Amino acid sequence: MIKLLSIFFYLLPSFIFSQNGNLPVNVENKLQKELKEHFSNYHNKSLVVLDSKTVSLLYDDTDVLYTLKDAFSTTIGYAYIGKSKSKVSYFDYVVIFDKNMIISKVKVLVYREDHGFEITHKRWLSQFIGFNSSQSILFKKDISAISGATISATSLTNAVNNVLQCMHQLKLTKVI
């Protein structure tokens, strides 16, 4: 019985979801804060609904893509929320695009490691700004390495590169 209860309480946080049913509450709250700070005219977000054919374009089946709208329901950008592997655990990140699908911000929302947290620093993350959905990013060429955060830095760079490819395919197939 004690073993069963300990498993329940260990897994409980992963089952506490926000109202949209897709993101954990802590990730949803941090996402909302970032979107409000980044877009002065941000009003709401709507989930990009993908069919079984286009869902395979996402980097991972747990990733989520939102269209960002202003008060007049005009698209002002996109937010791609995903998870990526660090040394032992995972971290949650968001890639924010403007309406022209150019990266305007990358943010690590939740980092769960003791080492490698340097990838959460704004200065390092600013290297991703300006890349568009038709480009690809190479670690150590386009994005600087970080001593002590090689695994996480490589992982995030690869994840953002995959997000760019995903956005490009979604644009080509006219999903967004």
PDB file of C-alpha atoms in Angstrom:
ATOM      1  CA  MET A   1       0.000   0.000   0.000  1.00  0.00           C
ATOM      2  CA  ILE A   2       2.808   2.416   0.886  1.00  0.00           C
ATOM      3  CA  LYS A   3       4.526   1.589  -2.398  1.00  0.00           C
ATOM      4  CA  LEU A   4       1.309   2.306  -4.300  1.00  0.00           C
ATOM      5  CA  LEU A   5       0.841   5.648  -2.521  1.00  0.00           C
ATOM      6  CA  SER A   6       4.423   6.677  -3.171  1.00  0.00           C
ATOM      7  CA  ILE A   7       3.991   5.914  -6.887  1.00  0.00           C
ATOM      8  CA  PHE A   8       0.747   7.912  -6.924  1.00  0.00           C
ATOM      9  CA  PHE A   9       2.339  10.983  -5.323  1.00  0.00           C
ATOM     10  CA  TYR A  10       5.392  10.669  -7.563  1.00  0.00           C
ATOM     11  CA  LEU A  11       3.227  10.680 -10.701  1.00  0.00           C
ATOM     12  CA  LEU A  12       0.626  13.198  -9.496  1.00  0.00           C
ATOM     13  CA  PRO A  13       2.445  16.328 -10.731  1.00  0.00           C
ATOM     14  CA  SER A  14       2.509  15.000 -14.290  1.00  0.00           C
ATOM     15  CA  PHE A  15      -1.285  14.640 -14.259  1.00  0.00           C
ATOM     16  CA  ILE A  16      -2.032  18.175 -13.086  1.00  0.00           C
ATOM     17  CA  PHE A  17      -2.775  19.932 -16.353  1.00  0.00           C
ATOM     18  CA  SER A  18      -3.873  23.428 -17.223  1.00  0.00           C
ATOM     19  CA  GLN A  19      -7.302  24.224 -18.626  1.00  0.00           C
ATOM     20  CA  ASN A  20      -6.241  23.468 -22.195  1.00  0.00           C
ATOM     21  CA  GLY A  21      -5.322  19.925 -21.167  1.00  0.00           C
ATOM     22  CA  ASN A  22      -1.924  20.047 -22.847  1.00  0.00           C
ATOM     23  CA  LEU A  23       0.560  21.868 -20.644  1.00  0.00           C
ATOM     24  CA  PRO A  24       1.396  21.413 -16.980  1.00  0.00           C
ATOM     25  CA  VAL A  25       0.181  24.381 -14.935  1.00  0.00           C
ATOM     26  CA  ASN A  26       3.676  25.693 -14.129  1.00  0.00           C
ATOM     27  CA  VAL A  27       4.642  25.650 -17.826  1.00  0.00           C
ATOM     28  CA  GLU A  28       1.342  27.300 -18.829  1.00  0.00           C
ATOM     29  CA  ASN A  29       1.828  30.090 -16.263  1.00  0.00           C
ATOM     30  CA  LYS A  30       5.393  30.800 -17.391  1.00  0.00           C
ATOM     31  CA  LEU A  31       4.290  30.733 -21.031  1.00  0.00           C
ATOM     32  CA  GLN A  32       1.506  33.258 -20.394  1.00  0.00           C
ATOM     33  CA  LYS A  33       3.956  35.551 -18.588  1.00  0.00           C
ATOM     34  CA  GLU A  34       6.449  35.374 -21.478  1.00  0.00           C
ATOM     35  CA  LEU A  35       3.804  36.052 -24.122  1.00  0.00           C
ATOM     36  CA  LYS A  36       2.422  39.075 -22.262  1.00  0.00           C
ATOM     37  CA  GLU A  37       5.920  40.499 -21.781  1.00  0.00           C
ATOM     38  CA  HIS A  38       6.965  39.835 -25.374  1.00  0.00           C
ATOM     39  CA  PHE A  39       3.893  41.062 -27.259  1.00  0.00           C
ATOM     40  CA  SER A  40       2.335  44.312 -26.049  1.00  0.00           C
ATOM     41  CA  ASN A  41      -0.822  43.501 -28.044  1.00  0.00           C
ATOM     42  CA  TYR A  42      -1.070  39.816 -27.038  1.00  0.00           C
ATOM     43  CA  HIS A  43      -4.654  38.896 -26.207  1.00  0.00           C
ATOM     44  CA  ASN A  44      -5.009  35.114 -26.441  1.00  0.00           C
ATOM     45  CA  LYS A  45      -3.661  31.958 -28.000  1.00  0.00           C
ATOM     46  CA  SER A  46      -5.354  29.193 -29.899  1.00  0.00           C
ATOM     47  CA  LEU A  47      -4.083  25.691 -30.347  1.00  0.00           C
ATOM     48  CA  VAL A  48      -3.094  24.831 -33.901  1.00  0.00           C
ATOM     49  CA  VAL A  49      -5.158  21.716 -34.525  1.00  0.00           C
ATOM     50  CA  LEU A  50      -3.240  19.181 -36.544  1.00  0.00           C
ATOM     51  CA  ASP A  51      -4.705  16.150 -38.240  1.00  0.00           C
ATOM     52  CA  SER A  52      -3.053  12.732 -38.126  1.00  0.00           C
ATOM     53  CA  LYS A  53      -1.033  13.549 -41.242  1.00  0.00           C
ATOM     54  CA  THR A  54       0.383  16.893 -40.071  1.00  0.00           C
ATOM     55  CA  VAL A  55       0.896  15.976 -36.404  1.00  0.00           C
ATOM     56  CA  SER A  56       3.879  13.917 -37.549  1.00  0.00           C
ATOM     57  CA  LEU A  57       5.543  17.196 -38.553  1.00  0.00           C
ATOM     58  CA  LEU A  58       5.947  18.140 -34.891  1.00  0.00           C
ATOM     59  CA  TYR A  59       9.369  17.468 -33.414  1.00  0.00           C
ATOM     60  CA  ASP A  60       7.754  15.353 -30.681  1.00  0.00           C
ATOM     61  CA  ASP A  61       4.151  14.236 -30.164  1.00  0.00           C
ATOM     62  CA  THR A  62       4.043  16.021 -26.791  1.00  0.00           C
ATOM     63  CA  ASP A  63       4.943  19.383 -28.351  1.00  0.00           C
ATOM     64  CA  VAL A  64       2.292  22.068 -28.706  1.00  0.00           C
ATOM     65  CA  LEU A  65       1.925  24.858 -31.265  1.00  0.00           C
ATOM     66  CA  TYR A  66      -0.188  27.957 -30.684  1.00  0.00           C
ATOM     67  CA  THR A  67      -1.255  30.785 -32.950  1.00  0.00           C
ATOM     68  CA  LEU A  68      -1.020  34.051 -31.013  1.00  0.00           C
ATOM     69  CA  LYS A  69      -3.748  36.639 -31.538  1.00  0.00           C
ATOM     70  CA  ASP A  70      -4.373  40.261 -30.650  1.00  0.00           C
ATOM     71  CA  ALA A  71      -7.697  41.674 -29.427  1.00  0.00           C
ATOM     72  CA  PHE A  72      -8.966  41.816 -33.038  1.00  0.00           C
ATOM     73  CA  SER A  73      -8.131  38.110 -33.640  1.00  0.00           C
ATOM     74  CA  THR A  74      -5.284  39.050 -35.957  1.00  0.00           C
ATOM     75  CA  THR A  75      -2.343  36.643 -35.914  1.00  0.00           C
ATOM     76  CA  ILE A  76       0.665  38.311 -34.278  1.00  0.00           C
ATOM     77  CA  GLY A  77       2.891  35.258 -34.011  1.00  0.00           C
ATOM     78  CA  TYR A  78       3.325  31.641 -33.016  1.00  0.00           C
ATOM     79  CA  ALA A  79       4.559  29.856 -29.902  1.00  0.00           C
ATOM     80  CA  TYR A  80       6.044  26.368 -30.105  1.00  0.00           C
ATOM     81  CA  ILE A  81       6.357  24.653 -26.721  1.00  0.00           C
ATOM     82  CA  GLY A  82       8.468  21.544 -26.441  1.00  0.00           C
ATOM     83  CA  LYS A  83      10.609  19.347 -24.224  1.00  0.00           C
ATOM     84  CA  SER A  84      14.215  18.470 -24.777  1.00  0.00           C
ATOM     85  CA  LYS A  85      16.655  16.141 -23.060  1.00  0.00           C
ATOM     86  CA  SER A  86      19.404  17.435 -20.819  1.00  0.00           C
ATOM     87  CA  LYS A  87      21.981  15.159 -19.203  1.00  0.00           C
ATOM     88  CA  VAL A  88      19.578  13.178 -16.978  1.00  0.00           C
ATOM     89  CA  SER A  89      16.230  14.931 -17.202  1.00  0.00           C
ATOM     90  CA  TYR A  90      14.173  17.070 -19.574  1.00  0.00           C
ATOM     91  CA  PHE A  91      13.614  20.807 -19.840  1.00  0.00           C
ATOM     92  CA  ASP A  92      10.645  22.716 -21.246  1.00  0.00           C
ATOM     93  CA  TYR A  93      11.235  25.502 -23.751  1.00  0.00           C
ATOM     94  CA  VAL A  94       9.276  27.890 -25.943  1.00  0.00           C
ATOM     95  CA  VAL A  95      10.242  29.267 -29.336  1.00  0.00           C
ATOM     96  CA  ILE A  96       8.304  32.441 -30.113  1.00  0.00           C
ATOM     97  CA  PHE A  97       7.928  33.491 -33.744  1.00  0.00           C
ATOM     98  CA  ASP A  98       6.621  36.744 -35.143  1.00  0.00           C
ATOM     99  CA  LYS A  99       3.879  36.622 -37.789  1.00  0.00           C
ATOM    100  CA  ASN A 100       6.546  36.208 -40.521  1.00  0.00           C
ATOM    101  CA  MET A 101       7.883  33.059 -38.802  1.00  0.00           C
ATOM    102  CA  ILE A 102      11.111  34.665 -37.669  1.00  0.00           C
ATOM    103  CA  ILE A 103      12.310  33.672 -34.201  1.00  0.00           C
ATOM    104  CA  SER A 104      11.839  36.596 -31.857  1.00  0.00           C
ATOM    105  CA  LYS A 105      12.574  34.767 -28.605  1.00  0.00           C
ATOM    106  CA  VAL A 106      13.671  31.428 -27.192  1.00  0.00           C
ATOM    107  CA  LYS A 107      13.148  30.788 -23.499  1.00  0.00           C
ATOM    108  CA  VAL A 108      13.752  27.791 -21.262  1.00  0.00           C
ATOM    109  CA  LEU A 109      10.574  27.658 -19.168  1.00  0.00           C
ATOM    110  CA  VAL A 110      11.539  24.878 -16.736  1.00  0.00           C
ATOM    111  CA  TYR A 111      15.071  23.506 -16.268  1.00  0.00           C
ATOM    112  CA  ARG A 112      15.329  20.465 -13.995  1.00  0.00           C
ATOM    113  CA  GLU A 113      19.097  19.868 -13.724  1.00  0.00           C
ATOM    114  CA  ASP A 114      21.800  21.021 -11.335  1.00  0.00           C
ATOM    115  CA  HIS A 115      24.313  21.488 -14.166  1.00  0.00           C
ATOM    116  CA  GLY A 116      23.937  23.142 -17.541  1.00  0.00           C
ATOM    117  CA  PHE A 117      21.584  25.898 -16.354  1.00  0.00           C
ATOM    118  CA  GLU A 118      23.689  28.376 -18.368  1.00  0.00           C
ATOM    119  CA  ILE A 119      21.389  27.664 -21.317  1.00  0.00           C
ATOM    120  CA  THR A 120      18.699  29.646 -19.489  1.00  0.00           C
ATOM    121  CA  HIS A 121      20.695  32.901 -19.717  1.00  0.00           C
ATOM    122  CA  LYS A 122      19.167  35.577 -21.963  1.00  0.00           C
ATOM    123  CA  ARG A 123      22.480  36.469 -23.578  1.00  0.00           C
ATOM    124  CA  TRP A 124      23.091  32.924 -24.800  1.00  0.00           C
ATOM    125  CA  LEU A 125      19.463  32.435 -25.880  1.00  0.00           C
ATOM    126  CA  SER A 126      19.543  35.682 -27.887  1.00  0.00           C
ATOM    127  CA  GLN A 127      21.714  33.915 -30.496  1.00  0.00           C
ATOM    128  CA  PHE A 128      18.579  32.211 -31.840  1.00  0.00           C
ATOM    129  CA  ILE A 129      16.778  35.496 -32.585  1.00  0.00           C
ATOM    130  CA  GLY A 130      16.406  36.300 -36.265  1.00  0.00           C
ATOM    131  CA  PHE A 131      16.491  32.792 -37.697  1.00  0.00           C
ATOM    132  CA  ASN A 132      13.507  32.041 -39.922  1.00  0.00           C
ATOM    133  CA  SER A 133      11.655  28.870 -40.785  1.00  0.00           C
ATOM    134  CA  SER A 134      13.603  28.300 -44.003  1.00  0.00           C
ATOM    135  CA  GLN A 135      16.992  28.294 -42.243  1.00  0.00           C
ATOM    136  CA  SER A 136      18.814  25.694 -40.213  1.00  0.00           C
ATOM    137  CA  ILE A 137      21.037  26.214 -37.175  1.00  0.00           C
ATOM    138  CA  LEU A 138      24.330  24.494 -36.454  1.00  0.00           C
ATOM    139  CA  PHE A 139      25.722  24.156 -32.939  1.00  0.00           C
ATOM    140  CA  LYS A 140      29.223  25.688 -32.581  1.00  0.00           C
ATOM    141  CA  LYS A 141      28.833  27.436 -35.958  1.00  0.00           C
ATOM    142  CA  ASP A 142      25.706  29.557 -35.515  1.00  0.00           C
ATOM    143  CA  ILE A 143      25.272  29.010 -31.774  1.00  0.00           C
ATOM    144  CA  SER A 144      28.193  29.228 -29.334  1.00  0.00           C
ATOM    145  CA  ALA A 145      29.040  26.299 -27.094  1.00  0.00           C
ATOM    146  CA  ILE A 146      28.873  26.720 -23.318  1.00  0.00           C
ATOM    147  CA  SER A 147      31.456  25.185 -21.030  1.00  0.00           C
ATOM    148  CA  GLY A 148      29.656  22.976 -18.512  1.00  0.00           C
ATOM    149  CA  ALA A 149      26.440  22.890 -20.525  1.00  0.00           C
ATOM    150  CA  THR A 150      27.491  21.068 -23.676  1.00  0.00           C
ATOM    151  CA  ILE A 151      24.738  18.436 -23.566  1.00  0.00           C
ATOM    152  CA  SER A 152      21.923  20.900 -22.826  1.00  0.00           C
ATOM    153  CA  ALA A 153      23.225  23.508 -25.293  1.00  0.00           C
ATOM    154  CA  THR A 154      23.493  20.915 -28.054  1.00  0.00           C
ATOM    155  CA  SER A 155      20.060  19.551 -27.191  1.00  0.00           C
ATOM    156  CA  LEU A 156      18.370  22.966 -27.265  1.00  0.00           C
ATOM    157  CA  THR A 157      20.118  23.949 -30.503  1.00  0.00           C
ATOM    158  CA  ASN A 158      18.989  20.703 -32.147  1.00  0.00           C
ATOM    159  CA  ALA A 159      15.461  21.178 -30.778  1.00  0.00           C
ATOM    160  CA  VAL A 160      15.197  24.744 -32.121  1.00  0.00           C
ATOM    161  CA  ASN A 161      16.567  23.565 -35.460  1.00  0.00           C
ATOM    162  CA  ASN A 162      13.882  20.856 -35.564  1.00  0.00           C
ATOM    163  CA  VAL A 163      11.241  23.453 -34.644  1.00  0.00           C
ATOM    164  CA  LEU A 164      12.385  25.599 -37.593  1.00  0.00           C
ATOM    165  CA  GLN A 165      12.057  22.604 -39.926  1.00  0.00           C
ATOM    166  CA  CYS A 166       8.628  21.803 -38.488  1.00  0.00           C
ATOM    167  CA  MET A 167       7.415  25.391 -38.945  1.00  0.00           C
ATOM    168  CA  HIS A 168       8.730  25.401 -42.509  1.00  0.00           C
ATOM    169  CA  GLN A 169       6.814  22.198 -43.322  1.00  0.00           C
ATOM    170  CA  LEU A 170       3.639  23.508 -41.663  1.00  0.00           C
ATOM    171  CA  LYS A 171       3.958  26.680 -43.722  1.00  0.00           C
ATOM    172  CA  LEU A 172       4.531  24.722 -46.958  1.00  0.00           C
ATOM    173  CA  THR A 173       1.484  22.543 -46.295  1.00  0.00           C
ATOM    174  CA  LYS A 174      -0.516  25.717 -45.492  1.00  0.00           C
ATOM    175  CA  VAL A 175      -1.429  24.485 -42.008  1.00  0.00           C
ATOM    176  CA  ILE A 176      -0.247  27.847 -40.669  1.00  0.00           C
TER     177      ILE A 176
END
